[in-house]
CSV table of C-alpha atoms in Angstrom, one decimal:
chain,number,residue,atom,x,y,z
A,239,MET,CA,-9.3,6.5,5.7
A,240,THR,CA,-8.6,9.3,3.2
A,241,PHE,CA,-7.1,9.0,-0.3
A,242,TYR,CA,-6.3,12.2,-2.2
A,243,GLY,CA,-8.6,14.1,0.1
A,244,THR,CA,-11.6,11.7,-0.3
A,245,GLU,CA,-12.8,10.0,2.9
A,246,LEU,CA,-13.8,6.4,2.5
A,247,SER,CA,-16.3,4.4,4.5
A,248,SER,CA,-14.1,1.3,4.7
A,249,ARG,CA,-10.5,0.1,4.6
A,250,LEU,CA,-11.4,-2.9,2.4
A,251,MET,CA,-11.1,-2.4,-1.3
A,252,LEU,CA,-12.7,-5.0,-3.6
A,253,GLY,CA,-11.9,-6.1,-7.1
A,254,THR,CA,-14.8,-7.0,-9.5
A,255,ALA,CA,-13.3,-9.6,-11.8
A,256,GLN,CA,-13.9,-13.4,-11.9
A,257,TYR,CA,-17.2,-13.6,-10.0
A,258,PRO,CA,-19.6,-16.4,-10.9
A,259,SER,CA,-22.4,-14.0,-11.7
A,260,PRO,CA,-23.3,-10.3,-11.4
A,261,ASP,CA,-25.7,-11.0,-8.5
A,262,ILE,CA,-22.9,-12.7,-6.6
A,263,LEU,CA,-20.6,-9.8,-7.3
A,264,ALA,CA,-23.2,-7.3,-6.0
A,265,GLY,CA,-23.8,-9.5,-2.9
A,266,ALA,CA,-20.1,-9.6,-2.2
A,267,VAL,CA,-19.6,-5.9,-2.5
A,268,ARG,CA,-22.5,-5.3,-0.1
A,269,ALA,CA,-21.3,-8.0,2.4
A,270,ALA,CA,-17.8,-6.5,2.3
A,271,GLN,CA,-19.1,-3.0,2.8
A,272,ALA,CA,-16.3,-2.1,0.5
A,273,GLY,CA,-14.9,1.4,0.5
A,274,VAL,CA,-13.8,1.2,-3.1
A,275,VAL,CA,-14.3,-1.2,-6.0
A,276,THR,CA,-11.7,-1.6,-8.8
A,277,VAL,CA,-12.8,-2.1,-12.4
A,278,SER,CA,-10.9,-2.8,-15.6
A,279,LEU,CA,-11.5,-0.8,-18.8
A,280,ARG,CA,-11.4,-4.1,-20.6
A,281,ARG,CA,-14.8,-4.9,-19.2
A,282,GLU,CA,-16.3,-2.0,-21.1
A,283,SER,CA,-16.5,-3.9,-24.5
A,284,ALA,CA,-16.9,-1.7,-27.5
A,285,GLY,CA,-18.9,-4.3,-29.3
A,286,GLU,CA,-22.7,-3.6,-29.0
A,287,ARG,CA,-22.0,-1.7,-25.8
A,288,ALA,CA,-21.7,-5.0,-24.0
A,289,GLY,CA,-20.1,-3.4,-21.0
A,290,GLN,CA,-23.0,-1.2,-20.2
A,291,ALA,CA,-24.8,-3.8,-18.1
A,292,PHE,CA,-21.7,-4.2,-15.9
A,293,TRP,CA,-21.2,-0.5,-15.6
A,294,SER,CA,-24.8,-0.1,-14.6
A,295,LEU,CA,-24.4,-2.7,-11.9
A,296,ILE,CA,-21.4,-1.0,-10.5
A,297,SER,CA,-23.1,2.4,-10.5
A,298,ASP,CA,-26.1,1.0,-8.7
A,299,LEU,CA,-23.9,-0.2,-5.8
A,300,GLY,CA,-23.0,3.4,-5.0
A,301,VAL,CA,-19.4,2.6,-4.1
A,302,PRO,CA,-16.4,4.8,-5.3
A,303,VAL,CA,-14.8,3.3,-8.4
A,304,LEU,CA,-11.0,2.9,-9.0
A,305,PRO,CA,-10.4,2.0,-12.6
A,306,ASN,CA,-7.2,0.1,-13.3
A,307,THR,CA,-4.8,-0.5,-16.1
A,308,ALA,CA,-4.7,-4.3,-15.7
A,309,GLY,CA,-2.9,-6.1,-18.4
A,310,CYS,CA,-0.7,-3.2,-19.6
A,311,HIS,CA,3.0,-4.0,-20.2
A,312,THR,CA,4.4,-0.6,-21.3
A,313,PRO,CA,4.0,3.0,-20.0
A,314,ARG,CA,2.5,4.1,-23.2
A,315,GLU,CA,-0.2,1.4,-23.1
A,316,ALA,CA,-0.9,2.2,-19.4
A,317,VAL,CA,-1.2,5.9,-20.0
A,318,THR,CA,-3.6,5.4,-23.0
A,319,THR,CA,-5.7,3.0,-21.0
A,320,ALA,CA,-5.9,5.5,-18.1
A,321,GLN,CA,-7.0,8.3,-20.3
A,322,MET,CA,-9.7,6.1,-21.8
A,323,ALA,CA,-10.8,5.0,-18.3
A,324,ARG,CA,-11.1,8.6,-17.2
A,325,GLU,CA,-13.6,9.2,-20.0
A,326,VAL,CA,-15.6,6.0,-19.4
A,327,PHE,CA,-15.8,6.1,-15.6
A,328,ASN,CA,-15.7,9.9,-15.1
A,329,THR,CA,-13.0,9.8,-12.5
A,330,ASP,CA,-9.4,11.0,-12.3
A,331,TRP,CA,-8.5,8.1,-9.9
A,332,ILE,CA,-6.4,5.3,-11.6
A,333,LYS,CA,-4.8,2.2,-10.2
A,334,LEU,CA,-1.7,2.0,-12.3
A,335,GLU,CA,-0.4,-1.4,-13.3
A,336,VAL,CA,2.6,-1.9,-15.6
A,337,ILE,CA,3.4,-5.6,-15.7
A,338,GLY,CA,7.0,-6.5,-16.3
A,339,GLU,CA,7.2,-10.3,-15.8
A,340,GLN,CA,4.5,-12.6,-17.1
A,341,ASP,CA,4.8,-15.6,-14.7
A,342,THR,CA,4.7,-13.6,-11.5
A,343,LEU,CA,3.0,-10.5,-12.9
A,344,GLN,CA,5.6,-8.5,-11.0
A,345,PRO,CA,5.4,-4.7,-11.8
A,346,ASP,CA,7.9,-3.2,-14.2
A,347,VAL,CA,9.0,-0.6,-11.7
A,348,PHE,CA,10.9,1.5,-14.2
A,349,GLY,CA,7.9,1.8,-16.5
A,350,LEU,CA,5.7,2.3,-13.5
A,351,VAL,CA,7.6,5.4,-12.4
A,352,GLU,CA,7.6,6.8,-15.9
A,353,ALA,CA,3.8,6.2,-16.4
A,354,ALA,CA,3.1,7.7,-12.9
A,355,ARG,CA,4.9,10.9,-13.7
A,356,ILE,CA,3.1,11.3,-17.0
A,357,LEU,CA,-0.3,10.6,-15.4
A,358,THR,CA,0.1,12.9,-12.4
A,359,GLU,CA,1.2,15.7,-14.7
A,360,ASP,CA,-2.0,15.1,-16.6
A,361,GLY,CA,-4.1,15.5,-13.5
A,362,PHE,CA,-4.6,11.9,-12.5
A,363,LYS,CA,-4.6,10.7,-8.9
A,364,VAL,CA,-2.4,7.6,-9.2
A,365,PHE,CA,-2.6,4.5,-7.1
A,366,PRO,CA,0.5,2.5,-8.2
A,367,TYR,CA,0.7,-1.3,-7.9
A,368,THR,CA,4.3,-1.7,-6.9
A,369,THR,CA,6.8,-3.9,-5.0
A,370,GLU,CA,7.9,-3.2,-1.4
A,371,ASP,CA,11.2,-1.7,-2.6
A,372,LEU,CA,11.9,1.5,-0.7
A,373,VAL,CA,13.9,3.2,-3.6
A,374,VAL,CA,11.0,2.6,-6.0
A,375,ALA,CA,8.6,4.0,-3.5
A,376,GLU,CA,10.7,7.2,-3.2
A,377,ARG,CA,10.7,7.6,-7.0
A,378,LEU,CA,6.9,7.1,-7.1
A,379,LEU,CA,6.3,9.7,-4.5
A,380,ARG,CA,8.6,12.1,-6.3
A,381,ALA,CA,6.6,11.4,-9.5
A,382,GLY,CA,3.5,12.7,-7.7
A,383,CYS,CA,1.8,9.7,-6.2
A,384,GLU,CA,0.3,10.2,-2.8
A,385,VAL,CA,-0.7,6.5,-2.2
A,386,LEU,CA,1.4,3.4,-2.6
A,387,MET,CA,0.1,-0.1,-3.2
A,388,PRO,CA,2.8,-2.7,-2.6
A,389,TRP,CA,2.1,-6.4,-3.4
A,390,GLY,CA,1.8,-9.0,-0.6
A,391,ALA,CA,2.6,-11.8,-3.1
A,392,PRO,CA,2.0,-12.4,-6.8
A,393,ILE,CA,-1.5,-11.5,-8.1
A,394,GLY,CA,-3.9,-14.4,-7.5
A,395,SER,CA,-1.4,-16.6,-5.7
A,396,GLY,CA,-3.1,-16.4,-2.3
A,397,LYS,CA,0.2,-16.7,-0.6
A,398,GLY,CA,-0.3,-13.8,1.8
A,399,LEU,CA,2.5,-11.5,2.9
A,400,ASN,CA,5.7,-13.0,1.4
A,401,ASN,CA,8.0,-10.3,2.7
A,402,VAL,CA,6.8,-9.2,6.1
A,403,PHE,CA,10.2,-7.5,6.8
A,404,GLY,CA,10.0,-5.5,3.6
A,405,LEU,CA,6.4,-4.4,4.2
A,406,ARG,CA,7.2,-3.5,7.8
A,407,ALA,CA,10.2,-1.4,6.6
A,408,MET,CA,8.0,0.4,4.1
A,409,ARG,CA,5.5,1.3,6.8
A,410,ALA,CA,8.2,2.6,9.1
A,411,HIS,CA,10.0,4.5,6.3
A,412,PHE,CA,6.8,6.2,5.1
A,413,PRO,CA,4.7,6.8,8.2
A,414,ASP,CA,2.5,9.4,6.7
A,415,VAL,CA,1.9,7.9,3.3
A,416,PRO,CA,-1.3,5.9,2.8
A,417,LEU,CA,-0.3,2.3,2.1
A,418,VAL,CA,-2.4,-0.5,0.7
A,419,VAL,CA,-1.5,-4.1,0.4
A,420,ASP,CA,-2.5,-5.1,-3.0
A,421,ALA,CA,-2.3,-8.7,-4.5
A,422,GLY,CA,-1.5,-12.1,-3.1
A,423,ILE,CA,-3.9,-12.0,-0.1
A,424,GLY,CA,-5.7,-15.4,0.1
A,425,ARG,CA,-7.2,-15.6,3.5
A,426,PRO,CA,-8.8,-13.2,6.0
A,427,SER,CA,-6.0,-13.8,8.4
A,428,HIS,CA,-3.6,-12.3,5.8
A,429,ALA,CA,-5.7,-9.2,5.7
A,430,THR,CA,-5.6,-9.0,9.5
A,431,GLN,CA,-1.8,-9.3,9.5
A,432,ALA,CA,-1.5,-6.5,7.0
A,433,MET,CA,-3.6,-4.2,9.1
A,434,GLU,CA,-1.7,-5.2,12.3
A,435,LEU,CA,1.5,-4.2,10.4
A,436,GLY,CA,0.1,-0.7,10.2
A,437,TYR,CA,-1.2,-0.7,6.6
A,438,ASP,CA,-4.1,1.6,5.9
A,439,ALA,CA,-6.2,-0.7,3.7
A,440,VAL,CA,-6.1,-4.0,1.7
A,441,LEU,CA,-7.3,-4.7,-1.8
A,442,ILE,CA,-8.8,-8.2,-2.4
A,443,ASN,CA,-10.2,-9.8,-5.6
A,444,THR,CA,-9.4,-13.4,-6.3
A,445,ALA,CA,-9.7,-14.6,-2.7
A,446,VAL,CA,-13.3,-13.5,-2.6
A,447,ALA,CA,-14.4,-14.1,-6.2
A,448,GLN,CA,-13.1,-17.6,-6.4
A,449,ALA,CA,-14.2,-18.7,-2.9
A,450,GLY,CA,-16.9,-21.4,-2.6
A,451,ASP,CA,-19.1,-18.7,-1.1
A,452,PRO,CA,-17.9,-15.3,-2.3
A,453,VAL,CA,-20.5,-13.4,-0.3
A,454,GLY,CA,-19.5,-15.2,2.9
A,455,MET,CA,-15.9,-14.7,2.2
A,456,ALA,CA,-16.4,-11.0,1.5
A,457,ARG,CA,-18.1,-10.7,5.0
A,458,ALA,CA,-15.1,-12.6,6.5
A,459,PHE,CA,-12.6,-10.2,5.0
A,460,ARG,CA,-14.6,-7.2,6.3
A,461,LEU,CA,-14.4,-8.6,9.8
A,462,ALA,CA,-10.7,-9.4,9.4
A,463,VAL,CA,-9.9,-5.9,8.4
A,464,GLU,CA,-11.9,-4.5,11.3
A,465,SER,CA,-10.2,-7.0,13.6
A,466,GLY,CA,-6.7,-6.1,12.4
A,467,LEU,CA,-7.3,-2.4,12.7
A,468,ALA,CA,-8.8,-2.7,16.2
A,469,ALA,CA,-5.8,-4.9,17.3
A,470,ARG,CA,-3.3,-2.3,16.0
A,471,GLU,CA,-5.1,0.5,17.7
A,472,ALA,CA,-5.1,-1.5,21.0
A,473,ASP,CA,-1.2,-1.6,20.9
A,474,PRO,CA,-0.4,-5.3,20.9
A,475,MET,CA,2.2,-6.8,23.2
A,476,ASP,CA,5.8,-7.2,22.0
A,477,GLU,CA,7.0,-10.6,21.1
A,478,ARG,CA,9.5,-12.3,23.5
A,479,ASP,CA,12.1,-14.9,22.9
A,480,MET,CA,11.5,-16.5,26.4
A,481,ALA,CA,8.4,-17.5,28.3
A,482,ALA,CA,7.0,-15.1,30.8
A,483,PRO,CA,4.6,-16.4,33.5
A,484,SER,CA,1.1,-15.0,33.3
A,485,THR,CA,0.6,-15.7,37.0
A,486,PRO,CA,2.9,-13.7,39.4
A,487,VAL,CA,5.4,-15.8,41.3
A,488,LEU,CA,5.5,-13.5,44.3
A,489,GLY,CA,3.0,-14.4,47.0
A,490,LEU,CA,2.5,-18.0,45.9
A,491,ALA,CA,2.3,-20.5,48.7
A,492,ARG,CA,5.4,-22.6,49.2
A,493,PHE,CA,5.3,-26.2,50.5
A,494,ALA,CA,8.2,-27.7,52.4
């Protein structure tokens, strides 16, 4: 899996928020064998350098970091946060979030495209959190994005893939663009489904962090992603509307 010319060790991307403890977070990242971890600038508190312990923990894991603009509601706020994140985390990668609706945390796709254009012109490698809308996807690609991250369902909902038709259409419409299902995945089976649809990676946070056993759940998601990828590469059978016997009828004994 390659994003912006960087090869990753895994197709599972893991968020770092809401874990019961730093030790459990570290254990989950290792169990997932995550290819990328996402981090929010808001964890780097300015007061008494309170975020330094967290940043030290993430650095020690040796996993590529994808900062995000979580909680931003305007292009200006997202751009400013991204610029600060580049200085703090020393990377030009940014997961771009511009939230437009508070209850569903649905992206503001108009602000998202505007912010993506500004950031790519500023040298950022943008990973936009978006919907499965094909027109919005086209606009983001024109703005300079080389990766798209459509949601499966609202953030933290655990509902899985709400619009399989839309996600399948996006994969078919952009066969050469790296696509990541981001948000809404609640179970390993959801991750497997996303990989079977042809998606290149999945990003998980809440489903692992809030599990009864985050480390065990991280391991389960790793296996689910591997299973979905293996199934896709093995070329699954097509669905049928009618039954088809698995045992050939020709050659069977007939009794009068």
